[in-house]
Amino acid sequence: MEVILLRHGETEWSRDGRHTGLTDLPLTERGEEQARALASVVRGRTFALALSSPAQRARVTARLAGLPSPETDPNLWEWDYGGYEGITTEEIRKTRPGWYVWRDGVVPGDAAHPGESVEHVGDRADEVIARIRPIDGDVVLVSHGHFLRVLAARWLGLPADSGRFFRLDTGTYSALGFEHGEPVILRWNAPV
């Protein structure tokens, strides 16, 4: 079993370093190019299961990469950044010097962006892993940077906040799998 992870293509906010959790933004022109390039990763492969975040940036990436109808799974949404939605790290650090999302978390936002802890993101990742582990065959997931980093940590049995060790750029692919029956990272943050 191989689990292919596709991080969606660039959006205006990802390009500008703004935290993009539940805000549903379209891909930029470059993001669409990145998504089309991901087709080389999935072309000619058969997937027993294809899942996408409900966000348009993930669904459009899936379609442009050649996955026309992945099932949407709300557990694949990005981290809900709460009151930090749409704000850059540098802006946050003006009022919270040294702030680091993996260590310091987020503050509550409005009703549409209540915020969540890294542990809650880890719980969602665990639900995805529990769903895909029994699958007989390869799986592809189209999702978001921080979420996929948490998913990789949980795949390895690490705490959710260990996702901080796995940088993940837009329009890249990664792969999880097994070696001698133990979960491993096969590829990470690979460009196409």
Short mmCIF file of N, CA and C in Angstrom, two decimals:
data_model
loop_
_atom_site.label_atom_id
_atom_site.label_comp_id
_atom_site.label_asym_id
_atom_site.label_seq_id
_atom_site.Cartn_x
_atom_site.Cartn_y
_atom_site.Cartn_z
N MET A 1 0.84 -1.19 0.00
CA MET A 1 0.00 0.00 0.00
C MET A 1 0.88 1.24 0.00
N GLU A 2 0.53 2.17 -0.88
CA GLU A 2 1.20 3.46 -0.90
C GLU A 2 0.11 4.53 -0.79
N VAL A 3 0.35 5.51 0.06
CA VAL A 3 -0.58 6.62 0.23
C VAL A 3 0.09 7.86 -0.37
N ILE A 4 -0.45 8.31 -1.49
CA ILE A 4 0.07 9.49 -2.17
C ILE A 4 -0.62 10.72 -1.57
N LEU A 5 0.17 11.70 -1.18
CA LEU A 5 -0.35 12.95 -0.63
C LEU A 5 -0.08 14.05 -1.64
N LEU A 6 -1.11 14.75 -2.06
CA LEU A 6 -0.95 15.89 -2.95
C LEU A 6 -1.34 17.14 -2.19
N ARG A 7 -0.40 18.08 -2.06
CA ARG A 7 -0.75 19.37 -1.48
C ARG A 7 -1.26 20.24 -2.61
N HIS A 8 -2.37 20.91 -2.36
CA HIS A 8 -2.99 21.75 -3.38
C HIS A 8 -2.01 22.77 -3.93
N GLY A 9 -2.34 23.30 -5.11
CA GLY A 9 -1.53 24.34 -5.72
C GLY A 9 -1.65 25.66 -4.98
N GLU A 10 -0.84 26.60 -5.40
CA GLU A 10 -0.75 27.91 -4.77
C GLU A 10 -2.07 28.68 -4.83
N THR A 11 -2.38 29.38 -3.74
CA THR A 11 -3.45 30.37 -3.69
C THR A 11 -2.80 31.72 -3.40
N GLU A 12 -3.58 32.77 -3.52
CA GLU A 12 -3.05 34.10 -3.20
C GLU A 12 -2.53 34.14 -1.77
N TRP A 13 -3.28 33.54 -0.84
CA TRP A 13 -2.88 33.59 0.56
C TRP A 13 -1.67 32.71 0.84
N SER A 14 -1.60 31.52 0.24
CA SER A 14 -0.41 30.68 0.48
C SER A 14 0.83 31.37 -0.09
N ARG A 15 0.68 32.01 -1.22
CA ARG A 15 1.80 32.74 -1.83
C ARG A 15 2.29 33.85 -0.89
N ASP A 16 1.34 34.52 -0.21
CA ASP A 16 1.67 35.66 0.63
C ASP A 16 1.95 35.28 2.09
N GLY A 17 1.92 33.97 2.41
CA GLY A 17 2.22 33.53 3.77
C GLY A 17 1.10 33.76 4.76
N ARG A 18 -0.12 33.92 4.27
CA ARG A 18 -1.26 34.14 5.16
C ARG A 18 -1.86 32.80 5.57
N HIS A 19 -2.18 32.63 6.83
CA HIS A 19 -2.77 31.38 7.32
C HIS A 19 -4.13 31.17 6.67
N THR A 20 -4.25 30.08 5.94
CA THR A 20 -5.47 29.78 5.19
C THR A 20 -6.04 28.46 5.67
N GLY A 21 -6.97 28.53 6.59
CA GLY A 21 -7.60 27.33 7.11
C GLY A 21 -8.90 27.04 6.39
N LEU A 22 -9.98 27.61 6.90
CA LEU A 22 -11.31 27.32 6.37
C LEU A 22 -11.78 28.30 5.31
N THR A 23 -11.01 29.35 5.03
CA THR A 23 -11.37 30.29 3.97
C THR A 23 -11.19 29.57 2.64
N ASP A 24 -12.24 29.58 1.81
CA ASP A 24 -12.25 28.77 0.59
C ASP A 24 -11.78 29.61 -0.60
N LEU A 25 -10.49 29.61 -0.84
CA LEU A 25 -9.88 30.43 -1.88
C LEU A 25 -9.61 29.62 -3.15
N PRO A 26 -9.65 30.29 -4.31
CA PRO A 26 -9.30 29.61 -5.57
C PRO A 26 -7.78 29.54 -5.74
N LEU A 27 -7.36 28.70 -6.65
CA LEU A 27 -5.95 28.63 -7.02
C LEU A 27 -5.57 29.85 -7.85
N THR A 28 -4.32 30.26 -7.75
CA THR A 28 -3.79 31.27 -8.65
C THR A 28 -3.49 30.57 -9.99
N GLU A 29 -3.10 31.35 -10.98
CA GLU A 29 -2.70 30.76 -12.26
C GLU A 29 -1.51 29.80 -12.05
N ARG A 30 -0.55 30.22 -11.24
CA ARG A 30 0.58 29.34 -10.93
C ARG A 30 0.10 28.09 -10.20
N GLY A 31 -0.88 28.23 -9.30
CA GLY A 31 -1.43 27.08 -8.59
C GLY A 31 -2.08 26.08 -9.53
N GLU A 32 -2.77 26.59 -10.55
CA GLU A 32 -3.36 25.70 -11.55
C GLU A 32 -2.27 24.97 -12.33
N GLU A 33 -1.18 25.66 -12.65
CA GLU A 33 -0.05 25.01 -13.33
C GLU A 33 0.56 23.92 -12.45
N GLN A 34 0.71 24.22 -11.17
CA GLN A 34 1.24 23.22 -10.23
C GLN A 34 0.32 22.00 -10.18
N ALA A 35 -0.98 22.24 -10.15
CA ALA A 35 -1.94 21.13 -10.08
C ALA A 35 -1.87 20.27 -11.33
N ARG A 36 -1.79 20.89 -12.50
CA ARG A 36 -1.67 20.12 -13.73
C ARG A 36 -0.38 19.29 -13.75
N ALA A 37 0.69 19.84 -13.20
CA ALA A 37 1.96 19.12 -13.15
C ALA A 37 1.86 17.87 -12.28
N LEU A 38 0.99 17.88 -11.26
CA LEU A 38 0.82 16.71 -10.40
C LEU A 38 0.22 15.52 -11.14
N ALA A 39 -0.32 15.75 -12.33
CA ALA A 39 -0.86 14.64 -13.13
C ALA A 39 0.19 13.58 -13.39
N SER A 40 1.46 13.99 -13.49
CA SER A 40 2.52 13.02 -13.74
C SER A 40 2.68 12.03 -12.57
N VAL A 41 2.23 12.41 -11.40
CA VAL A 41 2.31 11.54 -10.22
C VAL A 41 1.20 10.49 -10.24
N VAL A 42 0.03 10.85 -10.73
CA VAL A 42 -1.12 9.94 -10.65
C VAL A 42 -1.44 9.24 -11.98
N ARG A 43 -0.91 9.76 -13.08
CA ARG A 43 -1.20 9.19 -14.41
C ARG A 43 -0.79 7.71 -14.46
N GLY A 44 -1.71 6.90 -14.96
CA GLY A 44 -1.43 5.48 -15.13
C GLY A 44 -1.54 4.65 -13.87
N ARG A 45 -1.88 5.27 -12.77
CA ARG A 45 -2.02 4.52 -11.51
C ARG A 45 -3.48 4.24 -11.22
N THR A 46 -3.71 3.17 -10.54
CA THR A 46 -5.06 2.84 -10.08
C THR A 46 -5.08 3.03 -8.57
N PHE A 47 -6.06 3.79 -8.12
CA PHE A 47 -6.22 4.03 -6.69
C PHE A 47 -7.48 3.35 -6.18
N ALA A 48 -7.33 2.62 -5.10
CA ALA A 48 -8.48 1.97 -4.47
C ALA A 48 -9.38 3.01 -3.82
N LEU A 49 -8.81 4.16 -3.46
CA LEU A 49 -9.57 5.23 -2.83
C LEU A 49 -8.89 6.56 -3.12
N ALA A 50 -9.68 7.55 -3.52
CA ALA A 50 -9.20 8.92 -3.74
C ALA A 50 -10.06 9.84 -2.90
N LEU A 51 -9.41 10.60 -2.02
CA LEU A 51 -10.12 11.52 -1.13
C LEU A 51 -9.57 12.93 -1.29
N SER A 52 -10.45 13.91 -1.13
CA SER A 52 -10.05 15.31 -1.20
C SER A 52 -10.70 16.09 -0.08
N SER A 53 -10.00 17.12 0.37
CA SER A 53 -10.60 18.11 1.24
C SER A 53 -11.77 18.74 0.48
N PRO A 54 -12.80 19.20 1.18
CA PRO A 54 -13.91 19.89 0.51
C PRO A 54 -13.53 21.27 -0.05
N ALA A 55 -12.39 21.82 0.33
CA ALA A 55 -11.99 23.15 -0.12
C ALA A 55 -11.78 23.15 -1.64
N GLN A 56 -12.22 24.23 -2.29
CA GLN A 56 -12.08 24.29 -3.75
C GLN A 56 -10.63 24.19 -4.19
N ARG A 57 -9.69 24.72 -3.41
CA ARG A 57 -8.29 24.65 -3.82
C ARG A 57 -7.80 23.21 -3.89
N ALA A 58 -8.34 22.34 -3.06
CA ALA A 58 -7.99 20.92 -3.11
C ALA A 58 -8.77 20.20 -4.21
N ARG A 59 -10.07 20.47 -4.31
CA ARG A 59 -10.88 19.79 -5.33
C ARG A 59 -10.42 20.15 -6.74
N VAL A 60 -10.08 21.42 -6.98
CA VAL A 60 -9.61 21.83 -8.31
C VAL A 60 -8.24 21.21 -8.58
N THR A 61 -7.38 21.17 -7.57
CA THR A 61 -6.09 20.51 -7.73
C THR A 61 -6.29 19.05 -8.13
N ALA A 62 -7.21 18.37 -7.45
CA ALA A 62 -7.48 16.96 -7.78
C ALA A 62 -7.92 16.82 -9.23
N ARG A 63 -8.85 17.66 -9.65
CA ARG A 63 -9.37 17.57 -11.02
C ARG A 63 -8.27 17.84 -12.04
N LEU A 64 -7.49 18.90 -11.83
CA LEU A 64 -6.44 19.25 -12.77
C LEU A 64 -5.31 18.22 -12.79
N ALA A 65 -5.14 17.50 -11.68
CA ALA A 65 -4.12 16.45 -11.60
C ALA A 65 -4.59 15.14 -12.23
N GLY A 66 -5.87 15.09 -12.62
CA GLY A 66 -6.37 13.88 -13.26
C GLY A 66 -7.18 12.97 -12.37
N LEU A 67 -7.64 13.50 -11.25
CA LEU A 67 -8.53 12.75 -10.34
C LEU A 67 -9.90 13.42 -10.42
N PRO A 68 -10.73 13.05 -11.39
CA PRO A 68 -11.95 13.81 -11.67
C PRO A 68 -13.02 13.75 -10.58
N SER A 69 -13.05 12.69 -9.80
CA SER A 69 -14.15 12.60 -8.83
C SER A 69 -13.73 11.97 -7.51
N PRO A 70 -12.76 12.57 -6.82
CA PRO A 70 -12.42 12.03 -5.51
C PRO A 70 -13.57 12.31 -4.53
N GLU A 71 -13.71 11.44 -3.59
CA GLU A 71 -14.70 11.65 -2.53
C GLU A 71 -14.20 12.74 -1.59
N THR A 72 -15.06 13.68 -1.22
CA THR A 72 -14.64 14.70 -0.27
C THR A 72 -14.79 14.17 1.15
N ASP A 73 -13.82 14.48 1.97
CA ASP A 73 -13.81 14.06 3.37
C ASP A 73 -13.52 15.30 4.22
N PRO A 74 -14.47 15.72 5.05
CA PRO A 74 -14.28 16.93 5.85
C PRO A 74 -13.10 16.84 6.82
N ASN A 75 -12.64 15.62 7.14
CA ASN A 75 -11.47 15.50 8.01
C ASN A 75 -10.20 15.99 7.34
N LEU A 76 -10.22 16.17 6.01
CA LEU A 76 -9.04 16.62 5.27
C LEU A 76 -8.94 18.14 5.18
N TRP A 77 -9.89 18.89 5.78
CA TRP A 77 -9.77 20.35 5.82
C TRP A 77 -8.47 20.74 6.50
N GLU A 78 -7.99 21.92 6.16
CA GLU A 78 -6.80 22.47 6.81
C GLU A 78 -7.09 22.80 8.27
N TRP A 79 -6.06 22.98 9.05
CA TRP A 79 -6.11 23.43 10.43
C TRP A 79 -6.98 24.69 10.48
N ASP A 80 -7.90 24.75 11.42
CA ASP A 80 -8.71 25.95 11.62
C ASP A 80 -7.90 26.91 12.47
N TYR A 81 -7.43 28.00 11.85
CA TYR A 81 -6.54 28.95 12.52
C TYR A 81 -7.26 29.96 13.38
N GLY A 82 -8.58 29.87 13.49
CA GLY A 82 -9.33 30.75 14.37
C GLY A 82 -9.09 32.21 14.06
N GLY A 83 -8.72 32.97 15.10
CA GLY A 83 -8.49 34.40 14.96
C GLY A 83 -7.26 34.76 14.15
N TYR A 84 -6.47 33.77 13.76
CA TYR A 84 -5.29 34.03 12.94
C TYR A 84 -5.54 33.75 11.46
N GLU A 85 -6.76 33.43 11.12
CA GLU A 85 -7.11 33.20 9.72
C GLU A 85 -6.80 34.44 8.88
N GLY A 86 -6.06 34.23 7.80
CA GLY A 86 -5.74 35.32 6.88
C GLY A 86 -4.60 36.21 7.32
N ILE A 87 -3.95 35.89 8.44
CA ILE A 87 -2.90 36.73 9.00
C ILE A 87 -1.55 36.01 8.85
N THR A 88 -0.50 36.75 8.57
CA THR A 88 0.83 36.16 8.45
C THR A 88 1.47 35.98 9.83
N THR A 89 2.47 35.11 9.88
CA THR A 89 3.22 34.91 11.12
C THR A 89 3.85 36.21 11.60
N GLU A 90 4.39 36.98 10.67
CA GLU A 90 5.03 38.25 11.04
C GLU A 90 4.02 39.20 11.70
N GLU A 91 2.81 39.25 11.17
CA GLU A 91 1.77 40.11 11.77
C GLU A 91 1.40 39.64 13.16
N ILE A 92 1.28 38.33 13.34
CA ILE A 92 0.93 37.77 14.65
C ILE A 92 2.03 38.10 15.66
N ARG A 93 3.27 38.01 15.24
CA ARG A 93 4.40 38.24 16.15
C ARG A 93 4.53 39.70 16.60
N LYS A 94 3.82 40.60 15.96
CA LYS A 94 3.82 41.99 16.43
C LYS A 94 3.15 42.11 17.79
N THR A 95 2.15 41.24 18.05
CA THR A 95 1.47 41.26 19.34
C THR A 95 1.84 40.06 20.21
N ARG A 96 2.39 39.01 19.59
CA ARG A 96 2.84 37.82 20.33
C ARG A 96 4.25 37.46 19.88
N PRO A 97 5.26 38.19 20.38
CA PRO A 97 6.65 37.95 19.96
C PRO A 97 7.04 36.47 20.11
N GLY A 98 7.69 35.95 19.07
CA GLY A 98 8.15 34.57 19.10
C GLY A 98 7.08 33.53 18.84
N TRP A 99 5.86 33.96 18.53
CA TRP A 99 4.75 33.02 18.32
C TRP A 99 5.12 31.98 17.26
N TYR A 100 4.73 30.72 17.53
CA TYR A 100 4.96 29.59 16.63
C TYR A 100 3.73 28.70 16.72
N VAL A 101 3.02 28.53 15.61
CA VAL A 101 1.73 27.84 15.63
C VAL A 101 1.84 26.45 16.24
N TRP A 102 2.93 25.74 15.97
CA TRP A 102 3.07 24.37 16.46
C TRP A 102 3.20 24.31 17.98
N ARG A 103 3.73 25.35 18.57
CA ARG A 103 3.94 25.39 20.03
C ARG A 103 2.85 26.19 20.74
N ASP A 104 2.46 27.32 20.12
CA ASP A 104 1.60 28.27 20.81
C ASP A 104 0.13 28.22 20.41
N GLY A 105 -0.19 27.51 19.34
CA GLY A 105 -1.58 27.37 18.93
C GLY A 105 -2.19 28.64 18.38
N VAL A 106 -3.50 28.65 18.35
CA VAL A 106 -4.24 29.78 17.78
C VAL A 106 -5.20 30.34 18.82
N VAL A 107 -5.73 31.53 18.52
CA VAL A 107 -6.74 32.14 19.38
C VAL A 107 -8.10 31.94 18.72
N PRO A 108 -9.17 31.91 19.50
CA PRO A 108 -10.49 31.75 18.90
C PRO A 108 -10.81 32.90 17.93
N GLY A 109 -11.54 32.57 16.89
CA GLY A 109 -11.98 33.57 15.94
C GLY A 109 -13.47 33.75 16.02
N ASP A 110 -14.08 34.08 14.88
CA ASP A 110 -15.53 34.24 14.84
C ASP A 110 -16.21 32.87 14.71
N ALA A 111 -17.53 32.89 14.53
CA ALA A 111 -18.28 31.63 14.47
C ALA A 111 -17.84 30.75 13.31
N ALA A 112 -17.40 31.34 12.21
CA ALA A 112 -16.96 30.57 11.05
C ALA A 112 -15.53 30.04 11.22
N HIS A 113 -14.79 30.60 12.15
CA HIS A 113 -13.39 30.23 12.37
C HIS A 113 -13.13 30.11 13.88
N PRO A 114 -13.72 29.11 14.54
CA PRO A 114 -13.56 29.03 15.99
C PRO A 114 -12.14 28.67 16.43
N GLY A 115 -11.36 28.06 15.55
CA GLY A 115 -10.00 27.64 15.88
C GLY A 115 -9.98 26.23 16.43
N GLU A 116 -8.82 25.59 16.30
CA GLU A 116 -8.66 24.25 16.86
C GLU A 116 -7.20 24.04 17.27
N SER A 117 -7.02 23.14 18.20
CA SER A 117 -5.68 22.81 18.68
C SER A 117 -5.00 21.85 17.72
N VAL A 118 -3.69 21.77 17.80
CA VAL A 118 -2.96 20.81 16.98
C VAL A 118 -3.39 19.38 17.33
N GLU A 119 -3.76 19.15 18.59
CA GLU A 119 -4.23 17.82 18.98
C GLU A 119 -5.53 17.46 18.28
N HIS A 120 -6.41 18.45 18.10
CA HIS A 120 -7.66 18.19 17.39
C HIS A 120 -7.38 17.89 15.92
N VAL A 121 -6.43 18.61 15.33
CA VAL A 121 -6.04 18.30 13.94
C VAL A 121 -5.52 16.87 13.89
N GLY A 122 -4.75 16.48 14.90
CA GLY A 122 -4.25 15.10 14.99
C GLY A 122 -5.36 14.08 15.10
N ASP A 123 -6.42 14.41 15.83
CA ASP A 123 -7.57 13.50 15.93
C ASP A 123 -8.21 13.30 14.56
N ARG A 124 -8.32 14.39 13.78
CA ARG A 124 -8.88 14.26 12.43
C ARG A 124 -7.98 13.41 11.55
N ALA A 125 -6.67 13.62 11.68
CA ALA A 125 -5.71 12.82 10.91
C ALA A 125 -5.83 11.35 11.29
N ASP A 126 -6.00 11.07 12.57
CA ASP A 126 -6.17 9.68 13.02
C ASP A 126 -7.41 9.04 12.39
N GLU A 127 -8.48 9.83 12.24
CA GLU A 127 -9.69 9.30 11.61
C GLU A 127 -9.44 8.96 10.15
N VAL A 128 -8.68 9.80 9.46
CA VAL A 128 -8.34 9.51 8.06
C VAL A 128 -7.49 8.24 7.99
N ILE A 129 -6.49 8.14 8.85
CA ILE A 129 -5.61 6.97 8.85
C ILE A 129 -6.41 5.70 9.14
N ALA A 130 -7.31 5.76 10.12
CA ALA A 130 -8.13 4.59 10.43
C ALA A 130 -8.98 4.18 9.23
N ARG A 131 -9.40 5.15 8.46
CA ARG A 131 -10.22 4.87 7.27
C ARG A 131 -9.39 4.23 6.15
N ILE A 132 -8.16 4.69 5.96
CA ILE A 132 -7.39 4.22 4.80
C ILE A 132 -6.53 2.99 5.07
N ARG A 133 -6.12 2.76 6.30
CA ARG A 133 -5.23 1.62 6.59
C ARG A 133 -5.79 0.28 6.12
N PRO A 134 -7.09 0.01 6.26
CA PRO A 134 -7.59 -1.30 5.83
C PRO A 134 -7.75 -1.44 4.30
N ILE A 135 -7.55 -0.37 3.56
CA ILE A 135 -7.76 -0.39 2.11
C ILE A 135 -6.75 -1.33 1.45
N ASP A 136 -7.24 -2.14 0.55
CA ASP A 136 -6.38 -3.03 -0.23
C ASP A 136 -6.04 -2.33 -1.53
N GLY A 137 -4.89 -1.68 -1.57
CA GLY A 137 -4.49 -0.94 -2.75
C GLY A 137 -4.01 0.44 -2.37
N ASP A 138 -3.58 1.18 -3.38
CA ASP A 138 -3.05 2.52 -3.15
C ASP A 138 -4.16 3.53 -2.93
N VAL A 139 -3.82 4.60 -2.21
CA VAL A 139 -4.75 5.66 -1.84
C VAL A 139 -4.11 6.98 -2.22
N VAL A 140 -4.94 7.96 -2.62
CA VAL A 140 -4.45 9.31 -2.86
C VAL A 140 -5.29 10.28 -2.04
N LEU A 141 -4.62 11.21 -1.37
CA LEU A 141 -5.27 12.23 -0.56
C LEU A 141 -4.85 13.60 -1.09
N VAL A 142 -5.81 14.49 -1.31
CA VAL A 142 -5.52 15.85 -1.76
C VAL A 142 -5.95 16.78 -0.64
N SER A 143 -4.97 17.49 -0.07
CA SER A 143 -5.29 18.27 1.11
C SER A 143 -4.34 19.46 1.23
N HIS A 144 -4.05 19.85 2.46
CA HIS A 144 -3.40 21.11 2.79
C HIS A 144 -2.09 20.90 3.54
N GLY A 145 -1.25 21.93 3.55
CA GLY A 145 0.09 21.84 4.11
C GLY A 145 0.17 21.40 5.56
N HIS A 146 -0.42 22.17 6.46
CA HIS A 146 -0.31 21.81 7.87
C HIS A 146 -1.04 20.50 8.16
N PHE A 147 -2.20 20.29 7.56
CA PHE A 147 -2.92 19.05 7.83
C PHE A 147 -2.10 17.84 7.40
N LEU A 148 -1.53 17.89 6.19
CA LEU A 148 -0.76 16.75 5.71
C LEU A 148 0.50 16.52 6.54
N ARG A 149 1.06 17.58 7.09
CA ARG A 149 2.22 17.44 7.98
C ARG A 149 1.82 16.70 9.26
N VAL A 150 0.66 17.05 9.80
CA VAL A 150 0.15 16.35 10.99
C VAL A 150 -0.16 14.89 10.63
N LEU A 151 -0.77 14.68 9.48
CA LEU A 151 -1.09 13.31 9.05
C LEU A 151 0.17 12.46 8.97
N ALA A 152 1.24 13.00 8.41
CA ALA A 152 2.50 12.25 8.32
C ALA A 152 3.03 11.90 9.70
N ALA A 153 2.98 12.86 10.62
CA ALA A 153 3.44 12.58 11.98
C ALA A 153 2.62 11.47 12.62
N ARG A 154 1.32 11.54 12.48
CA ARG A 154 0.46 10.52 13.08
C ARG A 154 0.64 9.16 12.39
N TRP A 155 0.89 9.16 11.06
CA TRP A 155 1.16 7.90 10.34
C TRP A 155 2.35 7.19 10.98
N LEU A 156 3.35 7.98 11.38
CA LEU A 156 4.56 7.43 11.99
C LEU A 156 4.40 7.13 13.48
N GLY A 157 3.24 7.47 14.05
CA GLY A 157 3.01 7.25 15.47
C GLY A 157 3.58 8.34 16.35
N LEU A 158 3.91 9.48 15.76
CA LEU A 158 4.45 10.62 16.50
C LEU A 158 3.32 11.53 16.97
N PRO A 159 3.56 12.37 17.97
CA PRO A 159 2.55 13.36 18.37
C PRO A 159 2.23 14.29 17.20
N ALA A 160 1.02 14.82 17.20
CA ALA A 160 0.57 15.69 16.11
C ALA A 160 1.50 16.87 15.90
N ASP A 161 2.04 17.43 16.97
CA ASP A 161 2.89 18.60 16.81
C ASP A 161 4.25 18.28 16.18
N SER A 162 4.55 17.01 15.98
CA SER A 162 5.78 16.64 15.26
C SER A 162 5.67 16.95 13.77
N GLY A 163 4.48 17.32 13.31
CA GLY A 163 4.32 17.78 11.94
C GLY A 163 5.20 18.98 11.65
N ARG A 164 5.64 19.67 12.68
CA ARG A 164 6.50 20.84 12.50
C ARG A 164 7.81 20.48 11.81
N PHE A 165 8.21 19.22 11.84
CA PHE A 165 9.47 18.80 11.23
C PHE A 165 9.38 18.54 9.73
N PHE A 166 8.17 18.59 9.18
CA PHE A 166 7.95 18.18 7.79
C PHE A 166 7.48 19.35 6.93
N ARG A 167 8.37 20.19 6.48
CA ARG A 167 8.00 21.29 5.59
C ARG A 167 7.30 20.72 4.36
N LEU A 168 6.28 21.44 3.89
CA LEU A 168 5.52 20.96 2.72
C LEU A 168 5.09 22.15 1.88
N ASP A 169 5.60 22.23 0.66
CA ASP A 169 5.31 23.33 -0.24
C ASP A 169 4.07 23.06 -1.09
N THR A 170 3.49 24.12 -1.65
CA THR A 170 2.32 23.96 -2.52
C THR A 170 2.72 23.21 -3.79
N GLY A 171 1.76 22.45 -4.31
CA GLY A 171 1.96 21.76 -5.58
C GLY A 171 2.99 20.65 -5.54
N THR A 172 3.23 20.08 -4.36
CA THR A 172 4.18 18.98 -4.23
C THR A 172 3.45 17.69 -3.89
N TYR A 173 4.19 16.59 -3.98
CA TYR A 173 3.61 15.32 -3.58
C TYR A 173 4.53 14.61 -2.61
N SER A 174 3.94 13.75 -1.83
CA SER A 174 4.65 12.94 -0.85
C SER A 174 4.03 11.55 -0.89
N ALA A 175 4.68 10.61 -0.26
CA ALA A 175 4.13 9.25 -0.21
C ALA A 175 4.45 8.61 1.13
N LEU A 176 3.44 7.97 1.68
CA LEU A 176 3.58 7.20 2.91
C LEU A 176 3.40 5.73 2.56
N GLY A 177 4.01 4.89 3.34
CA GLY A 177 3.88 3.46 3.09
C GLY A 177 4.43 2.67 4.25
N PHE A 178 4.96 1.50 3.92
CA PHE A 178 5.47 0.59 4.95
C PHE A 178 6.81 0.02 4.53
N GLU A 179 7.62 -0.28 5.52
CA GLU A 179 8.84 -1.04 5.31
C GLU A 179 8.89 -2.10 6.40
N HIS A 180 8.92 -3.35 5.98
CA HIS A 180 8.90 -4.48 6.92
C HIS A 180 7.72 -4.38 7.88
N GLY A 181 6.59 -3.92 7.36
CA GLY A 181 5.38 -3.83 8.16
C GLY A 181 5.27 -2.60 9.04
N GLU A 182 6.28 -1.74 9.03
CA GLU A 182 6.26 -0.54 9.85
C GLU A 182 6.00 0.69 8.99
N PRO A 183 5.19 1.64 9.48
CA PRO A 183 4.89 2.84 8.69
C PRO A 183 6.13 3.72 8.50
N VAL A 184 6.29 4.20 7.26
CA VAL A 184 7.43 5.04 6.91
C VAL A 184 6.99 6.13 5.94
N ILE A 185 7.86 7.12 5.77
CA ILE A 185 7.70 8.11 4.72
C ILE A 185 8.54 7.63 3.55
N LEU A 186 7.91 7.44 2.40
CA LEU A 186 8.61 6.97 1.21
C LEU A 186 9.22 8.13 0.42
N ARG A 187 8.49 9.25 0.35
CA ARG A 187 8.94 10.47 -0.33
C ARG A 187 8.31 11.65 0.39
N TRP A 188 9.00 12.79 0.35
CA TRP A 188 8.43 13.96 1.03
C TRP A 188 8.74 15.24 0.27
N ASN A 189 7.70 16.08 0.12
CA ASN A 189 7.81 17.41 -0.44
C ASN A 189 8.49 17.39 -1.81
N ALA A 190 8.14 16.38 -2.60
CA ALA A 190 8.80 16.19 -3.89
C ALA A 190 8.18 17.11 -4.94
N PRO A 191 9.02 17.83 -5.67
CA PRO A 191 8.49 18.64 -6.77
C PRO A 191 8.22 17.75 -7.97
N VAL A 192 7.43 18.26 -8.90
CA VAL A 192 7.18 17.51 -10.15
C VAL A 192 7.78 18.26 -11.31
#
